[in-house]
């Protein structure tokens, strides 16, 4: 059995190098969009996708993706 493990920072801690260009809210939105896209793409190829994070909202979003 093959698993895809996706480690993810909390949304408001992601994409910090973009801080000069994007607000923390914009970076959180981008981080969420990228995570959900990554999950969707991984599920298209691999049956078992696991997201690891300390962010409960992020884990809820990942769980909603199946």
PDB file of N, CA, C and O in Angstrom, residues 2-63:
ATOM      1  N   UNK A   2       0.576   2.197  -0.840  1.00  0.00           N
ATOM      2  CA  UNK A   2       1.364   3.430  -0.939  1.00  0.00           C
ATOM      3  C   UNK A   2       0.551   4.582  -0.346  1.00  0.00           C
ATOM      4  O   UNK A   2      -0.635   4.721  -0.623  1.00  0.00           O
ATOM      5  N   UNK A   3       1.226   5.401   0.450  1.00  0.00           N
ATOM      6  CA  UNK A   3       0.621   6.580   1.052  1.00  0.00           C
ATOM      7  C   UNK A   3       1.330   7.832   0.560  1.00  0.00           C
ATOM      8  O   UNK A   3       2.533   7.822   0.328  1.00  0.00           O
ATOM      9  N   UNK A   4       0.585   8.908   0.453  1.00  0.00           N
ATOM     10  CA  UNK A   4       1.150  10.228   0.181  1.00  0.00           C
ATOM     11  C   UNK A   4       1.026  11.026   1.470  1.00  0.00           C
ATOM     12  O   UNK A   4      -0.080  11.224   1.977  1.00  0.00           O
ATOM     13  N   UNK A   5       2.144  11.473   2.018  1.00  0.00           N
ATOM     14  CA  UNK A   5       2.160  12.249   3.251  1.00  0.00           C
ATOM     15  C   UNK A   5       2.389  13.715   2.894  1.00  0.00           C
ATOM     16  O   UNK A   5       3.392  14.053   2.257  1.00  0.00           O
ATOM     17  N   UNK A   6       1.471  14.575   3.300  1.00  0.00           N
ATOM     18  CA  UNK A   6       1.570  16.007   3.002  1.00  0.00           C
ATOM     19  C   UNK A   6       1.719  16.762   4.317  1.00  0.00           C
ATOM     20  O   UNK A   6       0.740  16.919   5.061  1.00  0.00           O
ATOM     21  N   UNK A   7       2.922  17.248   4.631  1.00  0.00           N
ATOM     22  CA  UNK A   7       3.081  18.080   5.825  1.00  0.00           C
ATOM     23  C   UNK A   7       2.653  19.516   5.477  1.00  0.00           C
ATOM     24  O   UNK A   7       2.922  20.003   4.380  1.00  0.00           O
ATOM     25  N   UNK A   8       1.959  20.174   6.395  1.00  0.00           N
ATOM     26  CA  UNK A   8       1.471  21.523   6.102  1.00  0.00           C
ATOM     27  C   UNK A   8       1.571  22.420   7.333  1.00  0.00           C
ATOM     28  O   UNK A   8       1.146  22.046   8.422  1.00  0.00           O
ATOM     29  N   UNK A   9       2.114  23.610   7.116  1.00  0.00           N
ATOM     30  CA  UNK A   9       2.161  24.617   8.171  1.00  0.00           C
ATOM     31  C   UNK A   9       0.759  25.192   8.365  1.00  0.00           C
ATOM     32  O   UNK A   9      -0.057  25.178   7.443  1.00  0.00           O
ATOM     33  N   UNK A  10       0.497  25.757   9.531  1.00  0.00           N
ATOM     34  CA  UNK A  10      -0.774  26.468   9.699  1.00  0.00           C
ATOM     35  C   UNK A  10      -0.905  27.552   8.626  1.00  0.00           C
ATOM     36  O   UNK A  10       0.087  28.151   8.203  1.00  0.00           O
ATOM     37  N   UNK A  11      -2.138  27.788   8.204  1.00  0.00           N
ATOM     38  CA  UNK A  11      -2.363  28.729   7.114  1.00  0.00           C
ATOM     39  C   UNK A  11      -1.685  30.082   7.332  1.00  0.00           C
ATOM     40  O   UNK A  11      -1.069  30.633   6.417  1.00  0.00           O
ATOM     41  N   UNK A  12      -1.788  30.635   8.533  1.00  0.00           N
ATOM     42  CA  UNK A  12      -1.240  31.964   8.767  1.00  0.00           C
ATOM     43  C   UNK A  12       0.277  31.969   8.974  1.00  0.00           C
ATOM     44  O   UNK A  12       0.864  33.022   9.182  1.00  0.00           O
ATOM     45  N   UNK A  13       0.909  30.805   8.905  1.00  0.00           N
ATOM     46  CA  UNK A  13       2.368  30.733   8.966  1.00  0.00           C
ATOM     47  C   UNK A  13       2.966  30.349   7.622  1.00  0.00           C
ATOM     48  O   UNK A  13       4.175  30.226   7.487  1.00  0.00           O
ATOM     49  N   UNK A  14       2.111  30.145   6.628  1.00  0.00           N
ATOM     50  CA  UNK A  14       2.608  29.691   5.333  1.00  0.00           C
ATOM     51  C   UNK A  14       2.992  30.868   4.438  1.00  0.00           C
ATOM     52  O   UNK A  14       2.524  31.987   4.612  1.00  0.00           O
ATOM     53  N   UNK A  15       3.870  30.571   3.513  1.00  0.00           N
ATOM     54  CA  UNK A  15       4.270  31.517   2.464  1.00  0.00           C
ATOM     55  C   UNK A  15       4.826  32.827   3.031  1.00  0.00           C
ATOM     56  O   UNK A  15       4.563  33.905   2.523  1.00  0.00           O
ATOM     57  N   UNK A  16       5.656  32.732   4.073  1.00  0.00           N
ATOM     58  CA  UNK A  16       6.180  33.944   4.732  1.00  0.00           C
ATOM     59  C   UNK A  16       7.109  34.751   3.838  1.00  0.00           C
ATOM     60  O   UNK A  16       7.230  35.958   4.016  1.00  0.00           O
ATOM     61  N   UNK A  17       7.752  34.106   2.876  1.00  0.00           N
ATOM     62  CA  UNK A  17       8.639  34.865   1.974  1.00  0.00           C
ATOM     63  C   UNK A  17       7.865  35.823   1.079  1.00  0.00           C
ATOM     64  O   UNK A  17       8.442  36.731   0.496  1.00  0.00           O
ATOM     65  N   UNK A  18       6.559  35.628   0.994  1.00  0.00           N
ATOM     66  CA  UNK A  18       5.722  36.528   0.201  1.00  0.00           C
ATOM     67  C   UNK A  18       5.191  37.699   1.030  1.00  0.00           C
ATOM     68  O   UNK A  18       4.420  38.519   0.527  1.00  0.00           O
ATOM     69  N   UNK A  19       5.615  37.805   2.287  1.00  0.00           N
ATOM     70  CA  UNK A  19       5.130  38.864   3.178  1.00  0.00           C
ATOM     71  C   UNK A  19       5.308  40.274   2.616  1.00  0.00           C
ATOM     72  O   UNK A  19       4.433  41.114   2.809  1.00  0.00           O
ATOM     73  N   UNK A  20       6.400  40.565   1.903  1.00  0.00           N
ATOM     74  CA  UNK A  20       6.510  41.916   1.344  1.00  0.00           C
ATOM     75  C   UNK A  20       5.458  42.220   0.267  1.00  0.00           C
ATOM     76  O   UNK A  20       5.185  43.384  -0.022  1.00  0.00           O
ATOM     77  N   UNK A  21       4.865  41.191  -0.295  1.00  0.00           N
ATOM     78  CA  UNK A  21       3.916  41.377  -1.398  1.00  0.00           C
ATOM     79  C   UNK A  21       2.466  41.120  -1.024  1.00  0.00           C
ATOM     80  O   UNK A  21       1.555  41.691  -1.630  1.00  0.00           O
ATOM     81  N   UNK A  22       2.239  40.214  -0.050  1.00  0.00           N
ATOM     82  CA  UNK A  22       0.883  39.807   0.299  1.00  0.00           C
ATOM     83  C   UNK A  22       0.644  39.975   1.794  1.00  0.00           C
ATOM     84  O   UNK A  22       1.553  39.753   2.604  1.00  0.00           O
ATOM     85  N   UNK A  23      -0.571  40.316   2.162  1.00  0.00           N
ATOM     86  CA  UNK A  23      -0.928  40.396   3.577  1.00  0.00           C
ATOM     87  C   UNK A  23      -0.980  38.981   4.160  1.00  0.00           C
ATOM     88  O   UNK A  23      -1.014  37.993   3.416  1.00  0.00           O
ATOM     89  N   UNK A  24      -1.049  38.878   5.478  1.00  0.00           N
ATOM     90  CA  UNK A  24      -1.118  37.553   6.091  1.00  0.00           C
ATOM     91  C   UNK A  24      -2.401  36.836   5.676  1.00  0.00           C
ATOM     92  O   UNK A  24      -2.406  35.619   5.478  1.00  0.00           O
ATOM     93  N   UNK A  25      -3.495  37.579   5.517  1.00  0.00           N
ATOM     94  CA  UNK A  25      -4.742  36.961   5.068  1.00  0.00           C
ATOM     95  C   UNK A  25      -4.621  36.438   3.642  1.00  0.00           C
ATOM     96  O   UNK A  25      -5.075  35.332   3.335  1.00  0.00           O
ATOM     97  N   UNK A  26      -3.984  37.202   2.771  1.00  0.00           N
ATOM     98  CA  UNK A  26      -3.782  36.758   1.387  1.00  0.00           C
ATOM     99  C   UNK A  26      -2.894  35.520   1.328  1.00  0.00           C
ATOM    100  O   UNK A  26      -3.147  34.601   0.553  1.00  0.00           O
ATOM    101  N   UNK A  27      -1.851  35.498   2.158  1.00  0.00           N
ATOM    102  CA  UNK A  27      -0.969  34.331   2.202  1.00  0.00           C
ATOM    103  C   UNK A  27      -1.715  33.101   2.720  1.00  0.00           C
ATOM    104  O   UNK A  27      -1.512  31.993   2.237  1.00  0.00           O
ATOM    105  N   UNK A  28      -2.596  33.288   3.705  1.00  0.00           N
ATOM    106  CA  UNK A  28      -3.389  32.178   4.232  1.00  0.00           C
ATOM    107  C   UNK A  28      -4.327  31.634   3.154  1.00  0.00           C
ATOM    108  O   UNK A  28      -4.464  30.417   3.004  1.00  0.00           O
ATOM    109  N   UNK A  29      -4.941  32.522   2.390  1.00  0.00           N
ATOM    110  CA  UNK A  29      -5.825  32.097   1.303  1.00  0.00           C
ATOM    111  C   UNK A  29      -5.032  31.326   0.256  1.00  0.00           C
ATOM    112  O   UNK A  29      -5.474  30.274  -0.221  1.00  0.00           O
ATOM    113  N   UNK A  30      -3.866  31.824  -0.096  1.00  0.00           N
ATOM    114  CA  UNK A  30      -3.005  31.142  -1.064  1.00  0.00           C
ATOM    115  C   UNK A  30      -2.570  29.781  -0.531  1.00  0.00           C
ATOM    116  O   UNK A  30      -2.621  28.771  -1.248  1.00  0.00           O
ATOM    117  N   UNK A  31      -2.153  29.733   0.720  1.00  0.00           N
ATOM    118  CA  UNK A  31      -1.730  28.466   1.325  1.00  0.00           C
ATOM    119  C   UNK A  31      -2.850  27.438   1.328  1.00  0.00           C
ATOM    120  O   UNK A  31      -2.632  26.265   1.025  1.00  0.00           O
ATOM    121  N   UNK A  32      -4.061  27.885   1.625  1.00  0.00           N
ATOM    122  CA  UNK A  32      -5.222  26.982   1.617  1.00  0.00           C
ATOM    123  C   UNK A  32      -5.495  26.478   0.211  1.00  0.00           C
ATOM    124  O   UNK A  32      -5.719  25.293   0.000  1.00  0.00           O
ATOM    125  N   UNK A  33      -5.479  27.379  -0.747  1.00  0.00           N
ATOM    126  CA  UNK A  33      -5.737  26.988  -2.139  1.00  0.00           C
ATOM    127  C   UNK A  33      -4.697  25.973  -2.612  1.00  0.00           C
ATOM    128  O   UNK A  33      -5.044  24.960  -3.235  1.00  0.00           O
ATOM    129  N   UNK A  34      -3.424  26.221  -2.298  1.00  0.00           N
ATOM    130  CA  UNK A  34      -2.358  25.306  -2.714  1.00  0.00           C
ATOM    131  C   UNK A  34      -2.498  23.940  -2.036  1.00  0.00           C
ATOM    132  O   UNK A  34      -2.288  22.906  -2.673  1.00  0.00           O
ATOM    133  N   UNK A  35      -2.844  23.938  -0.758  1.00  0.00           N
ATOM    134  CA  UNK A  35      -3.025  22.667  -0.052  1.00  0.00           C
ATOM    135  C   UNK A  35      -4.161  21.861  -0.671  1.00  0.00           C
ATOM    136  O   UNK A  35      -4.003  20.674  -0.956  1.00  0.00           O
ATOM    137  N   UNK A  36      -5.308  22.495  -0.877  1.00  0.00           N
ATOM    138  CA  UNK A  36      -6.457  21.774  -1.431  1.00  0.00           C
ATOM    139  C   UNK A  36      -6.165  21.268  -2.834  1.00  0.00           C
ATOM    140  O   UNK A  36      -6.568  20.160  -3.197  1.00  0.00           O
ATOM    141  N   UNK A  37      -5.438  22.044  -3.609  1.00  0.00           N
ATOM    142  CA  UNK A  37      -5.052  21.593  -4.952  1.00  0.00           C
ATOM    143  C   UNK A  37      -4.111  20.400  -4.859  1.00  0.00           C
ATOM    144  O   UNK A  37      -4.252  19.419  -5.592  1.00  0.00           O
ATOM    145  N   UNK A  38      -3.153  20.447  -3.937  1.00  0.00           N
ATOM    146  CA  UNK A  38      -2.209  19.353  -3.759  1.00  0.00           C
ATOM    147  C   UNK A  38      -2.935  18.073  -3.345  1.00  0.00           C
ATOM    148  O   UNK A  38      -2.650  16.990  -3.872  1.00  0.00           O
ATOM    149  N   UNK A  39      -3.880  18.195  -2.431  1.00  0.00           N
ATOM    150  CA  UNK A  39      -4.657  17.024  -2.002  1.00  0.00           C
ATOM    151  C   UNK A  39      -5.427  16.444  -3.185  1.00  0.00           C
ATOM    152  O   UNK A  39      -5.426  15.233  -3.417  1.00  0.00           O
ATOM    153  N   UNK A  40      -6.090  17.311  -3.937  1.00  0.00           N
ATOM    154  CA  UNK A  40      -6.886  16.862  -5.087  1.00  0.00           C
ATOM    155  C   UNK A  40      -6.008  16.138  -6.112  1.00  0.00           C
ATOM    156  O   UNK A  40      -6.363  15.071  -6.609  1.00  0.00           O
ATOM    157  N   UNK A  41      -4.835  16.698  -6.413  1.00  0.00           N
ATOM    158  CA  UNK A  41      -3.929  16.079  -7.380  1.00  0.00           C
ATOM    159  C   UNK A  41      -3.374  14.758  -6.858  1.00  0.00           C
ATOM    160  O   UNK A  41      -3.261  13.784  -7.608  1.00  0.00           O
ATOM    161  N   UNK A  42      -3.032  14.715  -5.576  1.00  0.00           N
ATOM    162  CA  UNK A  42      -2.490  13.485  -4.993  1.00  0.00           C
ATOM    163  C   UNK A  42      -3.545  12.378  -5.010  1.00  0.00           C
ATOM    164  O   UNK A  42      -3.242  11.228  -5.339  1.00  0.00           O
ATOM    165  N   UNK A  43      -4.795  12.721  -4.679  1.00  0.00           N
ATOM    166  CA  UNK A  43      -5.863  11.719  -4.652  1.00  0.00           C
ATOM    167  C   UNK A  43      -6.164  11.166  -6.038  1.00  0.00           C
ATOM    168  O   UNK A  43      -6.663  10.053  -6.159  1.00  0.00           O
ATOM    169  N   UNK A  44      -5.840  11.918  -7.071  1.00  0.00           N
ATOM    170  CA  UNK A  44      -6.070  11.438  -8.432  1.00  0.00           C
ATOM    171  C   UNK A  44      -5.099  10.318  -8.798  1.00  0.00           C
ATOM    172  O   UNK A  44      -5.369   9.529  -9.699  1.00  0.00           O
ATOM    173  N   UNK A  45      -3.973  10.242  -8.079  1.00  0.00           N
ATOM    174  CA  UNK A  45      -2.923   9.280  -8.407  1.00  0.00           C
ATOM    175  C   UNK A  45      -2.735   8.218  -7.321  1.00  0.00           C
ATOM    176  O   UNK A  45      -2.453   7.069  -7.619  1.00  0.00           O
ATOM    177  N   UNK A  46      -2.906   8.617  -6.060  1.00  0.00           N
ATOM    178  CA  UNK A  46      -2.628   7.746  -4.922  1.00  0.00           C
ATOM    179  C   UNK A  46      -3.888   7.617  -4.077  1.00  0.00           C
ATOM    180  O   UNK A  46      -4.551   8.615  -3.775  1.00  0.00           O
ATOM    181  N   UNK A  47      -4.197   6.403  -3.699  1.00  0.00           N
ATOM    182  CA  UNK A  47      -5.434   6.155  -2.954  1.00  0.00           C
ATOM    183  C   UNK A  47      -5.414   6.731  -1.541  1.00  0.00           C
ATOM    184  O   UNK A  47      -6.411   7.259  -1.051  1.00  0.00           O
ATOM    185  N   UNK A  48      -4.284   6.642  -0.862  1.00  0.00           N
ATOM    186  CA  UNK A  48      -4.193   7.053   0.541  1.00  0.00           C
ATOM    187  C   UNK A  48      -3.376   8.335   0.677  1.00  0.00           C
ATOM    188  O   UNK A  48      -2.170   8.329   0.465  1.00  0.00           O
ATOM    189  N   UNK A  49      -4.049   9.408   1.044  1.00  0.00           N
ATOM    190  CA  UNK A  49      -3.400  10.704   1.232  1.00  0.00           C
ATOM    191  C   UNK A  49      -3.573  11.107   2.687  1.00  0.00           C
ATOM    192  O   UNK A  49      -4.686  11.102   3.212  1.00  0.00           O
ATOM    193  N   UNK A  50      -2.465  11.460   3.339  1.00  0.00           N
ATOM    194  CA  UNK A  50      -2.475  11.843   4.753  1.00  0.00           C
ATOM    195  C   UNK A  50      -1.890  13.243   4.876  1.00  0.00           C
ATOM    196  O   UNK A  50      -0.798  13.514   4.367  1.00  0.00           O
ATOM    197  N   UNK A  51      -2.615  14.131   5.546  1.00  0.00           N
ATOM    198  CA  UNK A  51      -2.137  15.491   5.803  1.00  0.00           C
ATOM    199  C   UNK A  51      -1.768  15.581   7.275  1.00  0.00           C
ATOM    200  O   UNK A  51      -2.548  15.180   8.147  1.00  0.00           O
ATOM    201  N   UNK A  52      -0.582  16.137   7.546  1.00  0.00           N
ATOM    202  CA  UNK A  52      -0.096  16.296   8.914  1.00  0.00           C
ATOM    203  C   UNK A  52       0.094  17.785   9.186  1.00  0.00           C
ATOM    204  O   UNK A  52       0.784  18.476   8.442  1.00  0.00           O
ATOM    205  N   UNK A  53      -0.555  18.278  10.245  1.00  0.00           N
ATOM    206  CA  UNK A  53      -0.448  19.689  10.606  1.00  0.00           C
ATOM    207  C   UNK A  53      -0.901  19.875  12.038  1.00  0.00           C
ATOM    208  O   UNK A  53      -1.632  19.043  12.583  1.00  0.00           O
ATOM    209  N   UNK A  54      -0.510  20.995  12.632  1.00  0.00           N
ATOM    210  CA  UNK A  54      -0.993  21.331  13.972  1.00  0.00           C
ATOM    211  C   UNK A  54      -2.161  22.327  13.901  1.00  0.00           C
ATOM    212  O   UNK A  54      -2.703  22.734  14.919  1.00  0.00           O
ATOM    213  N   UNK A  55      -2.562  22.706  12.681  1.00  0.00           N
ATOM    214  CA  UNK A  55      -3.648  23.659  12.450  1.00  0.00           C
ATOM    215  C   UNK A  55      -4.976  22.908  12.312  1.00  0.00           C
ATOM    216  O   UNK A  55      -5.180  22.161  11.358  1.00  0.00           O
ATOM    217  N   UNK A  56      -5.863  23.077  13.264  1.00  0.00           N
ATOM    218  CA  UNK A  56      -7.138  22.347  13.247  1.00  0.00           C
ATOM    219  C   UNK A  56      -8.015  22.735  12.063  1.00  0.00           C
ATOM    220  O   UNK A  56      -8.701  21.898  11.502  1.00  0.00           O
ATOM    221  N   UNK A  57      -8.011  24.016  11.694  1.00  0.00           N
ATOM    222  CA  UNK A  57      -8.819  24.446  10.531  1.00  0.00           C
ATOM    223  C   UNK A  57      -8.287  23.797   9.261  1.00  0.00           C
ATOM    224  O   UNK A  57      -9.063  23.349   8.413  1.00  0.00           O
ATOM    225  N   UNK A  58      -6.983  23.713   9.137  1.00  0.00           N
ATOM    226  CA  UNK A  58      -6.354  23.088   7.981  1.00  0.00           C
ATOM    227  C   UNK A  58      -6.723  21.603   7.929  1.00  0.00           C
ATOM    228  O   UNK A  58      -7.099  21.090   6.872  1.00  0.00           O
ATOM    229  N   UNK A  59      -6.653  20.934   9.064  1.00  0.00           N
ATOM    230  CA  UNK A  59      -7.001  19.512   9.096  1.00  0.00           C
ATOM    231  C   UNK A  59      -8.482  19.287   8.779  1.00  0.00           C
ATOM    232  O   UNK A  59      -8.824  18.305   8.117  1.00  0.00           O
ATOM    233  N   UNK A  60      -9.331  20.213   9.202  1.00  0.00           N
ATOM    234  CA  UNK A  60     -10.756  20.099   8.869  1.00  0.00           C
ATOM    235  C   UNK A  60     -10.962  20.249   7.373  1.00  0.00           C
ATOM    236  O   UNK A  60     -11.759  19.514   6.773  1.00  0.00           O
ATOM    237  N   UNK A  61     -10.247  21.188   6.750  1.00  0.00           N
ATOM    238  CA  UNK A  61     -10.327  21.351   5.291  1.00  0.00           C
ATOM    239  C   UNK A  61      -9.846  20.085   4.580  1.00  0.00           C
ATOM    240  O   UNK A  61     -10.457  19.631   3.618  1.00  0.00           O
ATOM    241  N   UNK A  62      -8.748  19.523   5.075  1.00  0.00           N
ATOM    242  CA  UNK A  62      -8.202  18.303   4.461  1.00  0.00           C
ATOM    243  C   UNK A  62      -9.190  17.143   4.615  1.00  0.00           C
ATOM    244  O   UNK A  62      -9.420  16.385   3.659  1.00  0.00           O
ATOM    245  N   UNK A  63      -9.786  17.019   5.769  1.00  0.00           N
ATOM    246  CA  UNK A  63     -10.756  15.950   6.016  1.00  0.00           C
ATOM    247  C   UNK A  63     -11.972  16.099   5.094  1.00  0.00           C
ATOM    248  O   UNK A  63     -12.511  15.127   4.586  1.00  0.00           O
TER     249      UNK A  63
END
